[in-house]
Structure formats: structure tokens, C-alpha cells
PDB file of C-alpha atoms and ligand atoms in Angstrom:
ATOM      1  CA  MET V   1      33.576 -23.952  -5.879  1.00 71.00           C
ATOM      2  CA  ASN V   2      34.909 -20.607  -4.662  1.00 92.00           C
ATOM      3  CA  ILE V   3      33.512 -17.773  -6.723  1.00 97.00           C
ATOM      4  CA  ASP V   4      33.585 -14.048  -6.080  1.00 98.00           C
ATOM      5  CA  LEU V   5      31.806 -11.666  -8.440  1.00 98.00           C
ATOM      6  CA  HIS V   6      32.009  -8.485  -6.328  1.00 98.00           C
ATOM      7  CA  CYS V   7      35.138  -6.997  -4.762  1.00 98.00           C
ATOM      8  CA  HIS V   8      37.142  -3.763  -4.692  1.00 98.00           C
ATOM      9  CA  SER V   9      40.704  -2.598  -5.268  1.00 98.00           C
ATOM     10  CA  ASN V  10      42.385   0.738  -4.544  1.00 98.00           C
ATOM     11  CA  VAL V  11      41.139   1.988  -7.913  1.00 98.00           C
ATOM     12  CA  SER V  12      37.993   2.760  -5.860  1.00 98.00           C
ATOM     13  CA  ASP V  13      37.605   2.319  -2.090  1.00 98.00           C
ATOM     14  CA  GLY V  14      39.442  -0.962  -1.476  1.00 97.00           C
ATOM     15  CA  VAL V  15      42.980  -1.003  -0.096  1.00 96.00           C
ATOM     16  CA  LEU V  16      44.754  -3.643  -2.227  1.00 97.00           C
ATOM     17  CA  SER V  17      45.995  -3.049  -5.758  1.00 98.00           C
ATOM     18  CA  PRO V  18      44.129  -5.012  -8.465  1.00 98.00           C
ATOM     19  CA  ALA V  19      46.994  -7.556  -8.700  1.00 98.00           C
ATOM     20  CA  GLU V  20      47.017  -7.963  -4.905  1.00 98.00           C
ATOM     21  CA  VAL V  21      43.248  -8.570  -4.911  1.00 98.00           C
ATOM     22  CA  VAL V  22      43.679 -11.374  -7.445  1.00 98.00           C
ATOM     23  CA  ALA V  23      46.642 -12.931  -5.612  1.00 98.00           C
ATOM     24  CA  LYS V  24      44.778 -12.913  -2.309  1.00 97.00           C
ATOM     25  CA  ALA V  25      41.596 -14.329  -3.860  1.00 98.00           C
ATOM     26  CA  ALA V  26      43.657 -17.112  -5.488  1.00 97.00           C
ATOM     27  CA  ASP V  27      45.330 -17.832  -2.108  1.00 97.00           C
ATOM     28  CA  ASN V  28      41.876 -18.172  -0.595  1.00 97.00           C
ATOM     29  CA  GLY V  29      41.014 -20.830  -3.197  1.00 97.00           C
ATOM     30  CA  CYS V  30      39.018 -18.677  -5.630  1.00 97.00           C
ATOM     31  CA  THR V  31      38.630 -20.064  -9.166  1.00 96.00           C
ATOM     32  CA  LEU V  32      36.352 -17.441 -10.767  1.00 97.00           C
ATOM     33  CA  LEU V  33      36.727 -13.758  -9.909  1.00 98.00           C
ATOM     34  CA  ALA V  34      35.286 -10.435 -11.058  1.00 98.00           C
ATOM     35  CA  LEU V  35      36.815  -7.165  -9.833  1.00 98.00           C
ATOM     36  CA  THR V  36      33.974  -4.641  -9.434  1.00 98.00           C
ATOM     37  CA  ASP V  37      35.376  -1.244  -8.488  1.00 98.00           C
ATOM     38  CA  HIS V  38      32.869   1.596  -8.090  1.00 98.00           C
ATOM     39  CA  ASP V  39      32.253   3.475 -11.383  1.00 98.00           C
ATOM     40  CA  HIS V  40      35.697   2.582 -12.775  1.00 98.00           C
ATOM     41  CA  THR V  41      37.197  -0.158 -14.956  1.00 98.00           C
ATOM     42  CA  GLY V  42      40.799   1.080 -14.560  1.00 98.00           C
ATOM     43  CA  GLY V  43      41.859  -1.986 -12.545  1.00 98.00           C
ATOM     44  CA  LEU V  44      40.593  -4.670 -14.925  1.00 98.00           C
ATOM     45  CA  ALA V  45      43.664  -4.983 -17.185  1.00 98.00           C
ATOM     46  CA  GLU V  46      46.025  -5.422 -14.232  1.00 98.00           C
ATOM     47  CA  ALA V  47      43.656  -7.878 -12.528  1.00 98.00           C
ATOM     48  CA  ARG V  48      43.147  -9.883 -15.720  1.00 98.00           C
ATOM     49  CA  SER V  49      46.849 -10.347 -16.282  1.00 98.00           C
ATOM     50  CA  ALA V  50      47.390 -11.266 -12.611  1.00 98.00           C
ATOM     51  CA  ALA V  51      44.567 -13.816 -12.935  1.00 98.00           C
ATOM     52  CA  GLN V  52      46.308 -15.362 -15.930  1.00 97.00           C
ATOM     53  CA  SER V  53      49.484 -15.808 -13.852  1.00 95.00           C
ATOM     54  CA  SER V  54      47.518 -17.252 -10.939  1.00 95.00           C
ATOM     55  CA  GLY V  55      45.540 -19.596 -13.199  1.00 94.00           C
ATOM     56  CA  ILE V  56      42.125 -18.327 -12.125  1.00 96.00           C
ATOM     57  CA  HIS V  57      39.278 -17.382 -14.427  1.00 96.00           C
ATOM     58  CA  PHE V  58      38.624 -13.618 -14.599  1.00 97.00           C
ATOM     59  CA  ILE V  59      35.428 -11.752 -15.530  1.00 98.00           C
ATOM     60  CA  ASN V  60      35.211  -8.008 -16.178  1.00 98.00           C
ATOM     61  CA  GLY V  61      33.195  -6.211 -13.517  1.00 98.00           C
ATOM     62  CA  VAL V  62      32.128  -2.778 -12.294  1.00 99.00           C
ATOM     63  CA  GLU V  63      29.744  -1.524  -9.570  1.00 98.00           C
ATOM     64  CA  ILE V  64      27.793   1.487 -10.802  1.00 98.00           C
ATOM     65  CA  SER V  65      26.270   4.045  -8.405  1.00 98.00           C
ATOM     66  CA  VAL V  66      22.649   4.713  -9.353  1.00 98.00           C
ATOM     67  CA  SER V  67      20.073   7.158  -8.013  1.00 97.00           C
ATOM     68  CA  TRP V  68      16.681   5.459  -7.907  1.00 98.00           C
ATOM     69  CA  ARG V  69      13.814   7.376  -6.313  1.00 95.00           C
ATOM     70  CA  ALA V  70      15.457   9.067  -3.314  1.00 90.00           C
ATOM     71  CA  GLN V  71      17.859   6.124  -2.871  1.00 94.00           C
ATOM     72  CA  THR V  72      21.360   5.182  -3.925  1.00 96.00           C
ATOM     73  CA  ILE V  73      21.342   1.682  -5.443  1.00 98.00           C
ATOM     74  CA  HIS V  74      24.378  -0.212  -6.717  1.00 98.00           C
ATOM     75  CA  ILE V  75      24.228  -2.103 -10.009  1.00 99.00           C
ATOM     76  CA  VAL V  76      27.006  -4.546 -10.821  1.00 99.00           C
ATOM     77  CA  GLY V  77      27.883  -5.029 -14.485  1.00 99.00           C
ATOM     78  CA  LEU V  78      29.577  -8.314 -15.373  1.00 98.00           C
ATOM     79  CA  ASN V  79      31.317  -9.772 -18.430  1.00 98.00           C
ATOM     80  CA  PHE V  80      31.016  -6.620 -20.572  1.00 98.00           C
ATOM     81  CA  ASP V  81      33.337  -5.202 -23.203  1.00 98.00           C
ATOM     82  CA  GLU V  82      35.345  -2.623 -21.256  1.00 98.00           C
ATOM     83  CA  GLN V  83      36.271  -0.774 -24.473  1.00 98.00           C
ATOM     84  CA  ASN V  84      32.612   0.073 -25.109  1.00 98.00           C
ATOM     85  CA  SER V  85      32.524   3.849 -25.462  1.00 98.00           C
ATOM     86  CA  ALA V  86      28.967   4.399 -24.191  1.00 98.00           C
ATOM     87  CA  LEU V  87      29.823   2.453 -21.035  1.00 98.00           C
ATOM     88  CA  GLN V  88      33.020   4.458 -20.508  1.00 98.00           C
ATOM     89  CA  LYS V  89      31.075   7.674 -21.030  1.00 98.00           C
ATOM     90  CA  LEU V  90      28.450   6.695 -18.461  1.00 98.00           C
ATOM     91  CA  LEU V  91      31.174   5.760 -15.952  1.00 98.00           C
ATOM     92  CA  ALA V  92      33.131   8.991 -16.545  1.00 97.00           C
ATOM     93  CA  HIS V  93      29.945  10.974 -16.014  1.00 96.00           C
ATOM     94  CA  THR V  94      29.080   9.050 -12.853  1.00 97.00           C
ATOM     95  CA  ARG V  95      32.580   9.620 -11.441  1.00 96.00           C
ATOM     96  CA  GLN V  96      32.254  13.390 -11.696  1.00 96.00           C
ATOM     97  CA  GLY V  97      31.653  15.398  -8.585  1.00 92.00           C
ATOM     98  CA  ARG V  98      33.198  13.167  -5.912  1.00 96.00           C
ATOM     99  CA  LEU V  99      35.751  15.855  -4.998  1.00 96.00           C
ATOM    100  CA  LEU V 100      33.041  18.510  -4.788  1.00 96.00           C
ATOM    101  CA  ARG V 101      30.960  16.184  -2.620  1.00 98.00           C
ATOM    102  CA  LEU V 102      34.002  15.581  -0.378  1.00 98.00           C
ATOM    103  CA  ARG V 103      34.405  19.345   0.014  1.00 98.00           C
ATOM    104  CA  ALA V 104      30.740  19.691   1.002  1.00 98.00           C
ATOM    105  CA  ILE V 105      30.938  16.790   3.491  1.00 98.00           C
ATOM    106  CA  ALA V 106      34.187  18.194   4.943  1.00 98.00           C
ATOM    107  CA  ASP V 107      32.466  21.577   5.442  1.00 98.00           C
ATOM    108  CA  LYS V 108      29.575  19.912   7.279  1.00 98.00           C
ATOM    109  CA  LEU V 109      31.982  17.959   9.501  1.00 98.00           C
ATOM    110  CA  ALA V 110      34.004  21.145  10.200  1.00 98.00           C
ATOM    111  CA  LYS V 111      30.798  22.677  11.597  1.00 98.00           C
ATOM    112  CA  LYS V 112      30.743  19.738  14.053  1.00 97.00           C
ATOM    113  CA  GLY V 113      34.325  20.537  15.061  1.00 98.00           C
ATOM    114  CA  ILE V 114      35.976  17.850  12.903  1.00 98.00           C
ATOM    115  CA  ASP V 115      38.759  19.423  10.826  1.00 98.00           C
ATOM    116  CA  ASN V 116      41.061  18.351   7.997  1.00 98.00           C
ATOM    117  CA  VAL V 117      38.584  15.888   6.465  1.00 98.00           C
ATOM    118  CA  PHE V 118      39.242  16.989   2.872  1.00 98.00           C
ATOM    119  CA  ASP V 119      43.013  16.400   2.965  1.00 98.00           C
ATOM    120  CA  GLY V 120      42.698  13.479   5.365  1.00 98.00           C
ATOM    121  CA  ALA V 121      40.309  11.493   3.160  1.00 98.00           C
ATOM    122  CA  LEU V 122      42.345  12.274   0.039  1.00 98.00           C
ATOM    123  CA  SER V 123      45.522  11.024   1.700  1.00 98.00           C
ATOM    124  CA  LEU V 124      43.872   7.578   1.961  1.00 98.00           C
ATOM    125  CA  THR V 125      43.085   7.171  -1.740  1.00 97.00           C
ATOM    126  CA  ALA V 126      45.244   5.818  -4.538  1.00 96.00           C
ATOM    127  CA  ASN V 127      42.839   7.496  -6.972  1.00 96.00           C
ATOM    128  CA  PRO V 128      41.577  10.934  -5.800  1.00 96.00           C
ATOM    129  CA  GLU V 129      38.891  11.000  -8.495  1.00 96.00           C
ATOM    130  CA  MET V 130      37.244   8.081  -6.656  1.00 98.00           C
ATOM    131  CA  VAL V 131      37.388   9.461  -3.123  1.00 98.00           C
ATOM    132  CA  GLY V 132      34.318   8.207  -1.256  1.00 98.00           C
ATOM    133  CA  ARG V 133      32.594   7.927   2.051  1.00 98.00           C
ATOM    134  CA  ALA V 134      34.619   4.797   2.905  1.00 97.00           C
ATOM    135  CA  HIS V 135      37.775   6.957   2.864  1.00 98.00           C
ATOM    136  CA  ILE V 136      36.113   9.581   5.057  1.00 98.00           C
ATOM    137  CA  ALA V 137      34.949   6.878   7.494  1.00 98.00           C
ATOM    138  CA  GLN V 138      38.496   5.501   7.612  1.00 97.00           C
ATOM    139  CA  PHE V 139      39.869   8.980   8.351  1.00 98.00           C
ATOM    140  CA  LEU V 140      37.343   9.458  11.201  1.00 98.00           C
ATOM    141  CA  LEU V 141      38.339   6.052  12.580  1.00 97.00           C
ATOM    142  CA  ASP V 142      42.084   6.799  12.297  1.00 97.00           C
ATOM    143  CA  GLN V 143      41.513  10.093  14.163  1.00 98.00           C
ATOM    144  CA  GLY V 144      39.763   8.271  16.995  1.00 98.00           C
ATOM    145  CA  ILE V 145      36.546  10.227  16.323  1.00 98.00           C
ATOM    146  CA  VAL V 146      34.538   7.026  15.872  1.00 98.00           C
ATOM    147  CA  ARG V 147      35.002   3.521  17.293  1.00 97.00           C
ATOM    148  CA  ASN V 148      34.442   1.851  13.913  1.00 96.00           C
ATOM    149  CA  LYS V 149      33.344   2.712  10.400  1.00 95.00           C
ATOM    150  CA  GLU V 150      29.784   1.561  10.959  1.00 95.00           C
ATOM    151  CA  THR V 151      29.501   4.300  13.588  1.00 97.00           C
ATOM    152  CA  ALA V 152      30.916   6.868  11.138  1.00 98.00           C
ATOM    153  CA  PHE V 153      28.049   6.048   8.766  1.00 98.00           C
ATOM    154  CA  ARG V 154      25.437   5.845  11.512  1.00 98.00           C
ATOM    155  CA  ARG V 155      26.471   9.125  13.102  1.00 98.00           C
ATOM    156  CA  TYR V 156      27.695  11.294  10.220  1.00 98.00           C
ATOM    157  CA  LEU V 157      27.852   9.882   6.702  1.00 98.00           C
ATOM    158  CA  GLY V 158      24.753   7.737   6.201  1.00 97.00           C
ATOM    159  CA  GLN V 159      21.694   8.905   4.296  1.00 93.00           C
ATOM    160  CA  GLY V 160      19.956  11.680   6.261  1.00 94.00           C
ATOM    161  CA  LYS V 161      22.750  12.031   8.867  1.00 98.00           C
ATOM    162  CA  CYS V 162      24.352  15.386   9.716  1.00 98.00           C
ATOM    163  CA  ALA V 163      27.203  15.213   7.172  1.00 98.00           C
ATOM    164  CA  TYR V 164      25.215  13.501   4.419  1.00 98.00           C
ATOM    165  CA  VAL V 165      25.338  15.208   1.034  1.00 97.00           C
ATOM    166  CA  GLN V 166      22.780  14.154  -1.555  1.00 95.00           C
ATOM    167  CA  HIS V 167      24.471  13.188  -4.818  1.00 95.00           C
ATOM    168  CA  GLN V 168      23.046  12.595  -8.288  1.00 95.00           C
ATOM    169  CA  TRP V 169      24.400   9.311  -9.677  1.00 97.00           C
ATOM    170  CA  ALA V 170      23.495   7.512 -12.931  1.00 97.00           C
ATOM    171  CA  ALA V 171      19.879   6.642 -13.791  1.00 98.00           C
ATOM    172  CA  LEU V 172      18.754   3.009 -13.444  1.00 98.00           C
ATOM    173  CA  ALA V 173      17.419   2.659 -16.994  1.00 98.00           C
ATOM    174  CA  ASP V 174      20.571   4.157 -18.581  1.00 98.00           C
ATOM    175  CA  THR V 175      22.815   2.007 -16.445  1.00 98.00           C
ATOM    176  CA  VAL V 176      21.102  -1.289 -17.286  1.00 99.00           C
ATOM    177  CA  HIS V 177      20.748  -0.425 -20.980  1.00 98.00           C
ATOM    178  CA  THR V 178      24.393   0.623 -21.226  1.00 99.00           C
ATOM    179  CA  ILE V 179      25.677  -2.552 -19.569  1.00 99.00           C
ATOM    180  CA  ILE V 180      23.575  -4.660 -21.952  1.00 98.00           C
ATOM    181  CA  ALA V 181      24.735  -2.654 -24.994  1.00 98.00           C
ATOM    182  CA  ALA V 182      28.323  -3.386 -23.898  1.00 98.00           C
ATOM    183  CA  ASP V 183      27.456  -7.138 -24.023  1.00 98.00           C
ATOM    184  CA  GLY V 184      27.377  -7.435 -20.247  1.00 98.00           C
ATOM    185  CA  ILE V 185      24.779  -8.495 -17.725  1.00 98.00           C
ATOM    186  CA  ALA V 186      23.309  -6.237 -15.037  1.00 98.00           C
ATOM    187  CA  VAL V 187      22.987  -7.413 -11.427  1.00 99.00           C
ATOM    188  CA  ILE V 188      21.404  -5.687  -8.408  1.00 99.00           C
ATOM    189  CA  ALA V 189      24.173  -5.516  -5.803  1.00 98.00           C
ATOM    190  CA  HIS V 190      23.458  -6.458  -2.161  1.00 98.00           C
ATOM    191  CA  PRO V 191      19.633  -6.016  -2.309  1.00 98.00           C
ATOM    192  CA  MET V 192      19.495  -6.788   1.426  1.00 96.00           C
ATOM    193  CA  ARG V 193      21.400  -3.613   2.304  1.00 95.00           C
ATOM    194  CA  TYR V 194      19.140  -0.775   1.126  1.00 96.00           C
ATOM    195  CA  GLY V 195      16.555  -0.950   3.883  1.00 94.00           C
ATOM    196  CA  LEU V 196      13.772  -1.040   1.267  1.00 96.00           C
ATOM    197  CA  SER V 197      10.247  -2.070   2.208  1.00 96.00           C
ATOM    198  CA  ALA V 198       8.880  -5.210   0.547  1.00 96.00           C
ATOM    199  CA  THR V 199       6.807  -2.995  -1.757  1.00 97.00           C
ATOM    200  CA  ALA V 200       9.732  -0.755  -2.759  1.00 98.00           C
ATOM    201  CA  LYS V 201      11.820  -3.861  -3.401  1.00 98.00           C
ATOM    202  CA  ARG V 202       9.091  -5.234  -5.664  1.00 98.00           C
ATOM    203  CA  HIS V 203       9.035  -1.944  -7.573  1.00 98.00           C
ATOM    204  CA  LEU V 204      12.824  -1.894  -7.931  1.00 98.00           C
ATOM    205  CA  PHE V 205      12.963  -5.514  -9.108  1.00 98.00           C
ATOM    206  CA  THR V 206      10.087  -5.008 -11.571  1.00 98.00           C
ATOM    207  CA  GLU V 207      11.654  -1.883 -13.066  1.00 98.00           C
ATOM    208  CA  PHE V 208      15.110  -3.459 -13.229  1.00 98.00           C
ATOM    209  CA  LYS V 209      13.659  -6.527 -14.968  1.00 98.00           C
ATOM    210  CA  ALA V 210      11.756  -4.354 -17.483  1.00 98.00           C
ATOM    211  CA  TYR V 211      15.024  -2.605 -18.438  1.00 98.00           C
ATOM    212  CA  GLY V 212      16.681  -5.988 -19.086  1.00 98.00           C
ATOM    213  CA  GLY V 213      18.311  -6.649 -15.678  1.00 98.00           C
ATOM    214  CA  LYS V 214      19.262 -10.327 -15.345  1.00 98.00           C
ATOM    215  CA  ALA V 215      20.326 -11.114 -11.798  1.00 98.00           C
ATOM    216  CA  ILE V 216      20.449 -10.169  -8.125  1.00 98.00           C
ATOM    217  CA  GLU V 217      23.107 -10.942  -5.554  1.00 98.00           C
ATOM    218  CA  VAL V 218      21.719 -13.747  -3.405  1.00 98.00           C
ATOM    219  CA  HIS V 219      24.898 -13.702  -1.351  1.00 98.00           C
ATOM    220  CA  SER V 220      26.809 -10.540  -0.460  1.00 97.00           C
ATOM    221  CA  GLY V 221      29.542 -10.054   2.123  1.00 96.00           C
ATOM    222  CA  ASN V 222      28.475 -11.483   5.441  1.00 92.00           C
ATOM    223  CA  SER V 223      24.985 -12.609   4.391  1.00 95.00           C
ATOM    224  CA  ASP V 224      23.413 -15.284   6.570  1.00 95.00           C
ATOM    225  CA  LEU V 225      21.482 -18.352   5.451  1.00 96.00           C
ATOM    226  CA  ASN V 226      18.217 -16.530   6.001  1.00 97.00           C
ATOM    227  CA  ASP V 227      19.250 -13.717   3.590  1.00 96.00           C
ATOM    228  CA  ARG V 228      20.311 -16.240   0.980  1.00 97.00           C
ATOM    229  CA  LEU V 229      17.067 -18.212   1.231  1.00 98.00           C
ATOM    230  CA  ASN V 230      15.061 -15.002   1.097  1.00 97.00           C
ATOM    231  CA  TYR V 231      16.778 -13.576  -1.969  1.00 98.00           C
ATOM    232  CA  ALA V 232      16.937 -16.963  -3.708  1.00 98.00           C
ATOM    233  CA  ARG V 233      13.148 -17.078  -3.385  1.00 98.00           C
ATOM    234  CA  LEU V 234      12.784 -13.529  -4.739  1.00 98.00           C
ATOM    235  CA  ALA V 235      15.165 -14.337  -7.617  1.00 98.00           C
ATOM    236  CA  GLU V 236      12.991 -17.306  -8.494  1.00 98.00           C
ATOM    237  CA  GLN V 237       9.783 -15.233  -8.316  1.00 98.00           C
ATOM    238  CA  PHE V 238      11.183 -12.559 -10.614  1.00 98.00           C
ATOM    239  CA  GLY V 239      13.034 -14.920 -12.943  1.00 98.00           C
ATOM    240  CA  PHE V 240      16.461 -13.556 -11.976  1.00 98.00           C
ATOM    241  CA  GLN V 241      19.695 -15.488 -11.977  1.00 98.00           C
ATOM    242  CA  ALA V 242      21.713 -15.522  -8.740  1.00 98.00           C
ATOM    243  CA  SER V 243      25.055 -13.777  -8.299  1.00 98.00           C
ATOM    244  CA  ALA V 244      27.386 -13.844  -5.308  1.00 98.00           C
ATOM    245  CA  GLY V 245      30.261 -11.720  -4.078  1.00 98.00           C
ATOM    246  CA  SER V 246      32.251 -10.893  -0.966  1.00 97.00           C
ATOM    247  CA  ASP V 247      32.111  -7.084  -1.493  1.00 98.00           C
ATOM    248  CA  PHE V 248      35.607  -7.225  -0.025  1.00 97.00           C
ATOM    249  CA  HIS V 249      37.273  -3.814   0.489  1.00 97.00           C
ATOM    250  CA  ARG V 250      39.788  -4.570   3.248  1.00 95.00           C
ATOM    251  CA  ASN V 251      40.213  -6.891   6.191  1.00 89.00           C
ATOM    252  CA  ASP V 252      37.662  -5.734   8.708  1.00 84.00           C
ATOM    253  CA  SER V 253      34.160  -6.850   9.472  1.00 75.00           C
ATOM    254  CA  TYR V 254      32.649  -3.598   8.143  1.00 76.00           C
ATOM    255  CA  SER V 255      34.242  -3.894   4.743  1.00 79.00           C
ATOM    256  CA  GLY V 256      32.844  -7.053   3.215  1.00 86.00           C
ATOM    257  CA  GLY V 257      33.303 -10.798   3.625  1.00 92.00           C
ATOM    258  CA  LYS V 258      36.309 -13.004   2.949  1.00 95.00           C
ATOM    259  CA  LEU V 259      37.760 -12.272  -0.494  1.00 97.00           C
ATOM    260  CA  GLY V 260      37.331 -15.018  -3.078  1.00 97.00           C
ATOM    261  CA  VAL V 261      35.072 -17.204  -0.979  1.00 95.00           C
ATOM    262  CA  CYS V 262      31.360 -17.889  -1.391  1.00 94.00           C
ATOM    263  CA  PRO V 263      28.984 -20.035   0.651  1.00 95.00           C
ATOM    264  CA  GLU V 264      26.842 -22.652  -1.076  1.00 94.00           C
ATOM    265  CA  LEU V 265      23.815 -20.969  -2.703  1.00 96.00           C
ATOM    266  CA  PRO V 266      20.321 -22.419  -2.108  1.00 96.00           C
ATOM    267  CA  ALA V 267      19.745 -25.406  -4.390  1.00 92.00           C
ATOM    268  CA  HIS V 268      17.173 -23.937  -6.770  1.00 92.00           C
ATOM    269  CA  CYS V 269      19.316 -20.873  -7.724  1.00 96.00           C
ATOM    270  CA  GLN V 270      20.396 -20.364 -11.327  1.00 97.00           C
ATOM    271  CA  PRO V 271      23.958 -19.044 -10.940  1.00 97.00           C
ATOM    272  CA  VAL V 272      25.007 -16.260 -13.334  1.00 97.00           C
ATOM    273  CA  TRP V 273      28.385 -17.954 -13.734  1.00 96.00           C
ATOM    274  CA  GLN V 274      27.030 -21.245 -15.116  1.00 91.00           C
ATOM    275  CA  ASN V 275      27.641 -20.290 -18.759  1.00 81.00           C
ATOM    276  CA  TRP V 276      31.069 -18.847 -18.046  1.00 88.00           C
ATOM    277  CA  ILE V 277      32.217 -22.038 -16.367  1.00 78.00           C
ATOM    278  CA  ASP V 278      30.863 -24.123 -19.261  1.00 65.00           C
ATOM    279  CA  THR V 279      32.647 -21.841 -21.753  1.00 64.00           C
ATOM    280  CA  ALA V 280      35.891 -21.965 -19.751  1.00 60.00           C
ATOM    281  CA  ALA V 281      35.650 -25.781 -19.575  1.00 56.00           C
ATOM    282  CA  MET V 282      35.074 -26.029 -23.346  1.00 55.00           C
ATOM    283  CA  LYS V 283      38.270 -24.069 -24.007  1.00 51.00           C
ATOM    284  CA  HIS V 284      40.347 -26.789 -22.279  1.00 49.00           C
TER     285      HIS V 284
HETATM  286  P1  AMP T 301      30.128   6.406  -1.762  1.00 81.97           P
HETATM  287  O1  AMP T 301      30.025   5.685  -3.079  1.00 81.97           O
HETATM  288  O2  AMP T 301      31.366   7.244  -1.683  1.00 81.97           O
HETATM  289  O3  AMP T 301      28.878   7.146  -1.372  1.00 81.97           O
HETATM  290  O4  AMP T 301      30.395   5.333  -0.623  1.00 81.97           O
HETATM  291  C1  AMP T 301      29.680   4.148  -0.541  1.00 81.97           C
HETATM  292  C2  AMP T 301      30.614   3.122   0.093  1.00 81.97           C
HETATM  293  O5  AMP T 301      30.718   3.335   1.483  1.00 81.97           O
HETATM  294  C3  AMP T 301      30.115   1.703  -0.065  1.00 81.97           C
HETATM  295  O6  AMP T 301      30.519   1.163  -1.284  1.00 81.97           O
HETATM  296  C4  AMP T 301      30.826   1.013   1.080  1.00 81.97           C
HETATM  297  O7  AMP T 301      32.159   0.741   0.722  1.00 81.97           O
HETATM  298  C5  AMP T 301      30.857   2.083   2.151  1.00 81.97           C
HETATM  299  N1  AMP T 301      29.739   1.964   3.129  1.00 81.97           N
HETATM  300  C6  AMP T 301      28.461   2.353   2.970  1.00 81.97           C
HETATM  301  N2  AMP T 301      27.742   2.136   4.093  1.00 81.97           N
HETATM  302  C7  AMP T 301      28.608   1.610   4.998  1.00 81.97           C
HETATM  303  C8  AMP T 301      28.497   1.178   6.366  1.00 81.97           C
HETATM  304  N3  AMP T 301      27.341   1.273   7.038  1.00 81.97           N
HETATM  305  N4  AMP T 301      29.617   0.678   6.981  1.00 81.97           N
HETATM  306  C9  AMP T 301      30.792   0.611   6.316  1.00 81.97           C
HETATM  307  N5  AMP T 301      30.962   0.994   5.032  1.00 81.97           N
HETATM  308  C10 AMP T 301      29.891   1.487   4.391  1.00 81.97           C
HETATM  309 MN1   MN T 302      32.665   0.631  -1.447  1.00 81.97          MN
HETATM  310 MN1   MN T 303      27.841  -1.437  -3.014  1.00 81.97          MN
HETATM  311 MN1   MN T 304      30.841  -3.079  -3.520  1.00 81.97          MN
END
């Protein structure tokens, strides 16, 4: 079964419109899809109606930026009521400040002799409010300043690098509580990507669980079998369900895996989508 519960449209830092994301996922054989733009649910209505036309099952999604200790962590919310006002308030609050951050990053890059970053990054967004580091990395790549986006993050944009600007995102407890209050489930996105020590990971998982967090992504993007076995084991230890998503943004190896496609999860995983598939089957 091809399932994808994490991907991006041009409402945040992906390149396809929400309808194009759905069409491409359906082409790739996807049967259950959640669109999870950063801090924004503006693409869900378009994606949902495209999914109806394509005959694939659609789940509401969002990927919320969270500041936890000195780290940025991403929490995916799934299957929530997008009209929930507390959720919309938290998202609106989290979205604030991206333009100011862009200005600050552009100033730091100008000191390194790299000009026009503010206008250049904005020219690559469909939604200026959601301008992010992925747009800046793309601009640096287009200008020939870096060989690939990974290098843009390693050299300039990553945490602690010369053009990094610390940003205050949502709090973990608020985020999880708000997703639950909107009838959704909270999932830790790509836990393999934060560079956390085993101890820090245990602290994050314990805290997340205490707030009511339900699942972790056992597969994300280009995970390998080792990652999936590792995180399946951790999910089991902590009593988390398993989620899976491509984290697709665009077609290049730095921007997620193949849209709409998911490898087999380790056998003992409890998939988050089990109930949704049962419910969808009962409707027919
Ligand atoms: P932001 O929310 O604007 O701070 O940007 C975070 C986004 O940048 C992530 O969602 C990814 O799309 C992208 N990103 C972060 N790290 C990397 C990396 N090392 N290589 C490519 N893209 C990255
Ligand atoms: Mn992104
Ligand atoms: Mn993420
Ligand atoms: Mn993502």
C-alpha cells in the first residue's frame, strides 16, 4: 500500500500547487495522502477536492515548527479539524516573523558578499508569508554560490552557521495540546534528522508522550532500513504508533523522497493510518 503522510506544496516551501501534489502522488500509486505544509493549512481544501477527483483518500495535515530546548523540532498534526480556532491561532502566531528573519539572514549573507537574498528568496515563493530557508538555499543554488542545497545549509543556513538566525517557534506542549484539542493526532516528524543524542531523544520522546503525543515517523524521505528498524524499536519502547511520509518538496535528492510512496514498515509497527483505512473501508 502506498501511503504518504508528510509532503509539501507551494503554500509553504514545496514547488507544486496542492492539486499538483495530489495528482502526482496519485500517479505514483498513492492511496492515502496527507498534505503537511509548514505552519499553514491553506492548501488542504484544494488538495482534498483534488483527492476526491483522483479517488484517493485524503487526511488533513500540517507540520508545525517547534522550539524545544535550543533545537527546532517539527511536529506533524494529522486528521484534525482545520476550522479549530485555537489551532488556527497557534499556526498564525507561528507563521509570524518569517519576513523579519529573512531580512536578518539576508543582512548576514550581504556581509559575506552575497547580495539580493531578500528579493531573490521572495521571488521563489508563492506565499511570501511562508518564506523559509529552503527558498534561500534555492536562491543560493540558482546563483551558483553553492553546488547544492545541502551545502547552503552546511555552509550558511544551518544551526550555528554564519547566516543562521535563531527563531522562536511554537512550544512543544502547546503544539501537542492544540492538535489534540482539534481532534487530531501529534507525530514527531523525521526524528532521525535532528542530530539528537540518545539521551536527548529519550527526553524529547518522554515529554512528547506526556503531553499526549501519539506517534513518530518511522520512515521519512530517504530513510534506510536501518533507520526504520531503529525507530520502529523506539516506537515500540515508548508505545508510539508509526507514521511514514516522503517529506517531498520538489524533485531533487535534498528535498525529500518520492512523493506518495512508502517502503514496507518493520512488521511489529502499529501504523497510525490503520483506523483511517478501516473507516474508509466501512464507508464503501
Ligand atoms: P525553515 O522552516 O524556514 O527554518 O526551513 C526549514 C526547511 O529547510 C525544512 O523544512 C527543509 O525543507 C529545509 N532544510 C532544512 N535542512 C536542510 C538540508 N540540510 N538540506 C536541504 N533542505 C533542508
Ligand atoms: Mn520544508
Ligand atoms: Mn520538517
Ligand atoms: Mn516536511
